[in-house]
Short mmCIF file of C-alpha atoms in Angstrom, two decimals:
data_model
loop_
_atom_site.label_atom_id
_atom_site.label_comp_id
_atom_site.label_asym_id
_atom_site.label_seq_id
_atom_site.Cartn_x
_atom_site.Cartn_y
_atom_site.Cartn_z
CA UNK A 6 161.55 126.59 118.14
CA UNK A 7 158.36 126.72 119.77
CA UNK A 8 159.23 130.43 121.13
CA UNK A 9 160.26 131.40 117.47
CA UNK A 10 157.12 130.30 115.86
CA UNK A 11 155.24 131.71 118.50
CA UNK A 12 157.04 135.16 117.96
CA UNK A 13 156.83 134.77 113.90
CA UNK A 14 152.51 134.27 114.40
CA UNK A 15 152.59 137.36 116.61
CA UNK A 16 154.52 139.50 114.43
CA UNK A 17 152.51 138.24 111.22
CA UNK A 18 149.04 139.12 112.95
CA UNK A 19 150.15 142.24 114.11
CA UNK A 20 151.34 143.23 110.56
CA UNK A 21 148.13 141.99 109.18
CA UNK A 22 146.17 144.05 111.59
CA UNK A 23 148.32 147.14 110.80
CA UNK A 24 147.77 146.68 107.28
CA UNK A 25 144.06 146.93 107.25
CA UNK A 26 144.44 150.56 108.65
CA UNK A 27 146.77 151.39 105.83
CA UNK A 28 146.41 151.87 102.14
CA UNK A 29 148.58 152.91 99.30
CA UNK A 30 148.71 155.84 96.65
CA UNK A 31 150.68 156.11 93.56
CA UNK A 32 152.92 159.13 92.73
CA UNK A 33 153.63 159.56 89.01
CA UNK A 34 156.71 161.93 88.56
CA UNK A 35 157.16 163.49 84.92
CA UNK A 36 158.96 166.65 84.16
CA UNK A 37 155.80 168.75 84.15
CA UNK A 38 155.28 167.81 87.63
CA UNK A 39 153.84 165.07 89.88
CA UNK A 40 150.50 163.40 90.05
CA UNK A 41 149.27 161.45 93.22
CA UNK A 42 146.67 158.87 92.45
CA UNK A 43 144.30 157.07 94.65
CA UNK A 44 143.03 153.48 93.81
CA UNK A 45 139.69 152.34 94.12
CA UNK A 46 139.13 149.29 96.52
CA UNK A 47 135.58 148.72 94.59
CA UNK A 48 138.08 147.42 91.39
CA UNK A 49 140.58 145.16 93.19
CA UNK A 50 141.86 143.60 90.26
CA UNK A 51 142.97 146.76 88.65
CA UNK A 52 144.52 148.08 91.95
CA UNK A 53 146.45 145.24 92.64
CA UNK A 54 147.78 144.98 88.85
CA UNK A 55 148.69 148.79 89.00
CA UNK A 56 150.40 148.57 92.51
CA UNK A 57 152.21 145.55 91.33
CA UNK A 58 153.27 147.38 88.26
CA UNK A 59 154.41 150.69 90.15
CA UNK A 60 156.32 148.42 92.95
CA UNK A 61 158.39 146.70 90.19
CA UNK A 62 159.55 149.54 88.29
CA UNK A 63 157.82 148.23 85.17
CA UNK A 64 156.39 151.64 84.61
CA UNK A 65 159.64 153.74 85.04
CA UNK A 66 161.21 155.07 81.72
CA UNK A 67 157.51 154.49 79.84
CA UNK A 68 156.01 157.48 78.17
CA UNK A 69 152.74 158.93 77.62
CA UNK A 70 152.55 158.29 74.17
CA UNK A 71 149.18 159.62 73.24
CA UNK A 72 147.82 162.94 74.35
CA UNK A 73 144.70 164.78 73.32
CA UNK A 74 143.77 168.34 74.95
CA UNK A 75 140.29 168.36 76.53
CA UNK A 76 140.26 164.43 76.31
CA UNK A 77 142.96 162.36 78.01
CA UNK A 78 146.69 161.42 78.39
CA UNK A 79 147.51 157.58 77.81
CA UNK A 80 150.70 156.08 78.71
CA UNK A 81 152.07 152.73 80.35
CA UNK A 82 152.74 150.74 77.21
CA UNK A 83 155.30 148.37 78.67
CA UNK A 84 155.38 146.26 75.82
CA UNK A 85 156.28 149.04 73.21
CA UNK A 86 159.29 149.95 75.43
CA UNK A 87 160.41 146.51 75.49
CA UNK A 88 160.04 145.84 72.07
CA UNK A 89 157.63 143.02 72.63
CA UNK A 90 153.80 142.71 72.38
CA UNK A 91 151.02 142.63 75.11
CA UNK A 92 149.77 139.06 75.69
CA UNK A 93 146.26 138.91 75.42
CA UNK A 94 146.11 136.21 78.25
CA UNK A 95 147.45 139.29 80.98
CA UNK A 96 144.46 141.43 80.31
CA UNK A 97 142.68 142.10 83.38
CA UNK A 98 138.73 141.23 83.65
CA UNK A 99 136.59 144.62 83.45
CA UNK A 100 135.37 146.00 86.52
CA UNK A 101 133.21 148.92 85.61
CA UNK A 102 131.49 150.48 88.59
CA UNK A 103 128.41 152.34 88.37
CA UNK A 104 129.12 155.80 89.91
CA UNK A 105 132.74 155.93 88.83
CA UNK A 106 132.76 158.29 86.17
CA UNK A 107 135.07 159.80 83.31
CA UNK A 108 135.37 162.88 85.27
CA UNK A 109 138.42 165.32 85.29
CA UNK A 110 141.48 163.54 86.81
CA UNK A 111 139.80 159.90 86.46
CA UNK A 112 142.14 156.95 86.14
CA UNK A 113 140.97 154.33 83.67
CA UNK A 114 142.15 151.22 81.72
CA UNK A 115 143.00 151.35 78.15
CA UNK A 116 141.51 148.39 76.14
CA UNK A 117 141.03 147.24 72.63
CA UNK A 118 137.58 147.70 70.89
CA UNK A 119 134.51 145.73 71.30
CA UNK A 120 134.80 144.03 67.83
CA UNK A 121 137.87 142.24 69.31
CA UNK A 122 136.98 142.49 72.98
CA UNK A 123 133.40 142.04 73.45
CA UNK A 124 134.03 141.66 77.46
CA UNK A 125 135.82 145.35 77.63
CA UNK A 126 138.70 143.54 79.13
CA UNK A 127 141.63 145.95 80.18
CA UNK A 128 145.35 146.24 78.94
CA UNK A 129 147.51 144.46 81.63
CA UNK A 130 149.76 147.94 81.60
CA UNK A 131 148.16 150.70 79.78
CA UNK A 132 146.14 153.43 81.31
CA UNK A 133 144.93 156.93 80.83
CA UNK A 134 143.83 159.89 82.79
CA UNK A 135 140.74 162.13 82.06
CA UNK A 136 141.59 165.75 81.01
CA UNK A 137 138.06 165.97 79.62
CA UNK A 138 136.32 168.93 78.17
CA UNK A 139 135.76 171.97 80.93
CA UNK A 140 132.03 171.85 82.50
CA UNK A 141 131.45 175.44 80.98
CA UNK A 142 131.81 173.81 77.55
CA UNK A 143 130.03 170.68 78.10
CA UNK A 144 126.64 172.39 79.00
CA UNK A 145 126.51 174.48 75.76
CA UNK A 146 124.21 173.20 73.16
CA UNK A 147 126.76 173.33 70.29
CA UNK A 148 124.65 172.28 67.80
CA UNK A 149 122.43 175.13 68.29
CA UNK A 150 124.93 177.50 68.88
CA UNK A 151 126.80 176.59 65.55
CA UNK A 152 123.38 176.81 63.75
CA UNK A 153 122.55 180.44 64.95
CA UNK A 154 126.26 181.62 64.51
CA UNK A 155 125.98 180.37 60.63
CA UNK A 156 123.00 182.11 60.45
CA UNK A 157 124.51 185.48 61.65
CA UNK A 158 127.74 184.94 59.46
CA UNK A 159 125.86 184.59 56.28
CA UNK A 160 124.33 187.96 56.83
CA UNK A 161 126.31 190.51 55.41
CA UNK A 162 124.83 193.33 57.50
CA UNK A 163 127.15 191.64 60.47
CA UNK A 164 130.26 193.02 58.91
CA UNK A 165 132.18 193.48 62.35
CA UNK A 166 131.43 189.78 63.03
CA UNK A 167 132.26 188.42 60.06
CA UNK A 168 135.42 190.16 59.90
CA UNK A 169 136.48 189.05 63.27
CA UNK A 170 135.76 185.26 62.30
CA UNK A 171 137.64 185.42 58.86
CA UNK A 172 141.08 185.08 59.90
CA UNK A 173 140.38 182.49 62.63
CA UNK A 174 138.57 180.38 59.92
CA UNK A 175 141.49 180.93 57.45
CA UNK A 176 143.81 179.30 60.04
CA UNK A 177 141.92 176.10 59.73
CA UNK A 178 142.36 175.53 63.55
CA UNK A 179 139.15 173.51 64.65
CA UNK A 180 139.99 174.31 68.34
CA UNK A 181 140.12 178.21 67.97
CA UNK A 182 136.97 177.97 65.61
CA UNK A 183 135.18 176.10 68.36
CA UNK A 184 136.72 178.61 70.96
CA UNK A 185 135.41 181.61 68.69
CA UNK A 186 131.92 180.02 68.70
CA UNK A 187 131.65 179.48 72.54
CA UNK A 188 132.79 183.17 73.34
CA UNK A 189 129.80 184.35 71.43
CA UNK A 190 127.02 182.13 73.31
CA UNK A 191 125.49 185.21 75.53
CA UNK A 192 125.63 187.41 72.19
CA UNK A 193 123.51 184.66 70.36
CA UNK A 194 121.43 183.78 73.51
CA UNK A 195 120.50 187.84 73.64
CA UNK A 196 120.00 188.13 69.72
CA UNK A 197 117.71 185.26 69.43
CA UNK A 198 116.10 185.19 73.02
CA UNK A 199 117.01 181.51 73.51
CA UNK A 200 119.09 179.55 76.18
CA UNK A 201 122.04 177.56 74.98
CA UNK A 202 122.60 175.70 78.23
CA UNK A 203 121.91 172.08 78.45
CA UNK A 204 121.07 170.17 81.51
CA UNK A 205 120.78 166.20 82.03
CA UNK A 206 124.00 165.63 79.71
CA UNK A 207 125.49 162.99 81.75
CA UNK A 208 124.21 160.11 84.34
CA UNK A 209 125.41 162.48 87.06
CA UNK A 210 125.79 166.21 86.28
CA UNK A 211 126.71 167.02 89.96
CA UNK A 212 129.75 164.76 89.82
CA UNK A 213 130.93 166.28 86.60
CA UNK A 214 130.37 169.91 87.38
CA UNK A 215 132.17 169.31 90.83
CA UNK A 216 135.30 167.81 89.05
CA UNK A 217 135.11 170.22 86.42
CA UNK A 218 134.34 168.49 83.51
CA UNK A 219 135.44 165.21 81.97
CA UNK A 220 134.40 162.81 79.03
CA UNK A 221 131.02 161.28 79.70
CA UNK A 222 130.62 159.32 76.32
CA UNK A 223 133.35 156.83 77.72
CA UNK A 224 131.14 156.05 80.95
CA UNK A 225 130.19 152.15 81.14
CA UNK A 226 132.74 151.41 78.24
CA UNK A 227 136.01 151.34 80.09
CA UNK A 228 137.06 150.64 83.76
CA UNK A 229 137.52 153.40 86.05
CA UNK A 230 139.95 152.41 88.98
CA UNK A 231 141.50 155.72 90.59
CA UNK A 232 141.50 159.25 90.24
CA UNK A 233 143.98 161.82 90.61
CA UNK A 234 143.83 163.70 93.96
CA UNK A 235 147.07 166.02 93.75
CA UNK A 236 148.46 167.52 90.47
CA UNK A 237 145.61 167.98 88.55
CA UNK A 238 147.25 171.17 86.70
CA UNK A 239 149.88 168.47 85.55
CA UNK A 240 147.28 166.63 83.17
CA UNK A 241 146.49 170.07 81.42
CA UNK A 242 150.18 170.43 81.00
CA UNK A 243 150.87 167.17 79.29
CA UNK A 244 147.57 167.27 77.38
CA UNK A 245 148.79 170.55 75.73
CA UNK A 246 152.17 169.67 74.71
CA UNK A 247 153.03 169.92 70.72
CA UNK A 248 152.36 166.52 69.03
CA UNK A 249 153.50 164.77 66.03
CA UNK A 250 152.13 161.68 64.11
CA UNK A 251 152.28 158.55 65.26
CA UNK A 252 152.93 155.28 63.35
CA UNK A 253 149.11 155.04 62.80
CA UNK A 254 149.06 158.54 61.45
CA UNK A 255 147.23 160.36 64.28
CA UNK A 256 148.80 163.62 65.57
CA UNK A 257 148.73 162.60 69.20
CA UNK A 258 152.37 161.60 69.96
CA UNK A 259 154.22 164.20 71.95
CA UNK A 260 156.97 165.69 69.82
CA UNK A 261 159.26 165.46 73.00
CA UNK A 262 158.99 162.26 74.70
CA UNK A 263 157.41 162.53 78.45
CA UNK A 264 158.90 159.86 80.54
CA UNK A 265 157.39 158.69 83.90
CA UNK A 266 158.75 157.07 87.00
CA UNK A 267 156.29 155.99 89.69
CA UNK A 268 156.79 155.78 93.41
CA UNK A 269 154.20 153.65 95.95
CA UNK A 270 153.35 155.67 98.87
CA UNK A 271 151.81 154.21 101.99
CA UNK A 272 149.45 156.15 104.07
CA UNK A 273 147.00 155.67 106.72
CA UNK A 274 143.28 154.99 105.72
CA UNK A 275 142.08 157.58 108.18
CA UNK A 276 144.21 160.24 106.52
CA UNK A 277 143.26 159.23 103.20
CA UNK A 278 139.47 159.52 103.94
CA UNK A 279 140.29 162.95 105.89
CA UNK A 280 142.53 164.41 103.18
CA UNK A 281 140.97 162.88 99.88
CA UNK A 282 137.32 162.32 100.89
CA UNK A 283 137.52 158.62 99.94
CA UNK A 284 135.50 156.19 102.20
CA UNK A 285 136.52 152.76 102.66
CA UNK A 286 133.76 150.12 103.60
#
């Protein structure tokens, strides 16, 4: 018996030692491709919760139920799949860490608004992944660009510009209107002798620039607890699908359901650091 206990203790200590050198990533599998997500040690409650749900299969067969191009894709509504309601007592305390921004590819927890949730507690299951505005669009002073373009379009001598704009306006597609405006940035700068490039637009412009964009207005409001380290193109594909109206009358529900399956991947911390440039304390 004594020998058994000693052997058990040795194995336990060895496995504990080995675990300190390993971490876990999560692969989110979809019909549009796979995304591999790294979870931050700095947000331990969210990391533990997400890993437990992924391991148990709770997320499998749930859908991305809210997608908005150049903003985010949201999923993980386990309660809706099961025909139940999320228990408020299961919510996760906020772990909003300065330095974890809503850059493109960031993984964050969905939550109810401040009116009913002043402590910014996170949903126990729902999450979103940032698609975000491209950096090149984020730095354009759209208010000034829109004002200058309005001046030009109201001037009848700019016949070619007006004719180019009219069918775009008639289509009543706001995204295409904004794309048209942005495409005229250099022309407007030259014509009026101004710069339409903004600086200091986020807490950390360099982080957003390096990531290729994001949604900085969400910083400090939601818990960011990880990021997509492989499969960023999948976010764009899902965010761009055709949508229909959900029960709340918002045109954000994918017309064809996009389901997910999750797989937990074990990897050495050293390999994660080398491959994904994440440093452990």
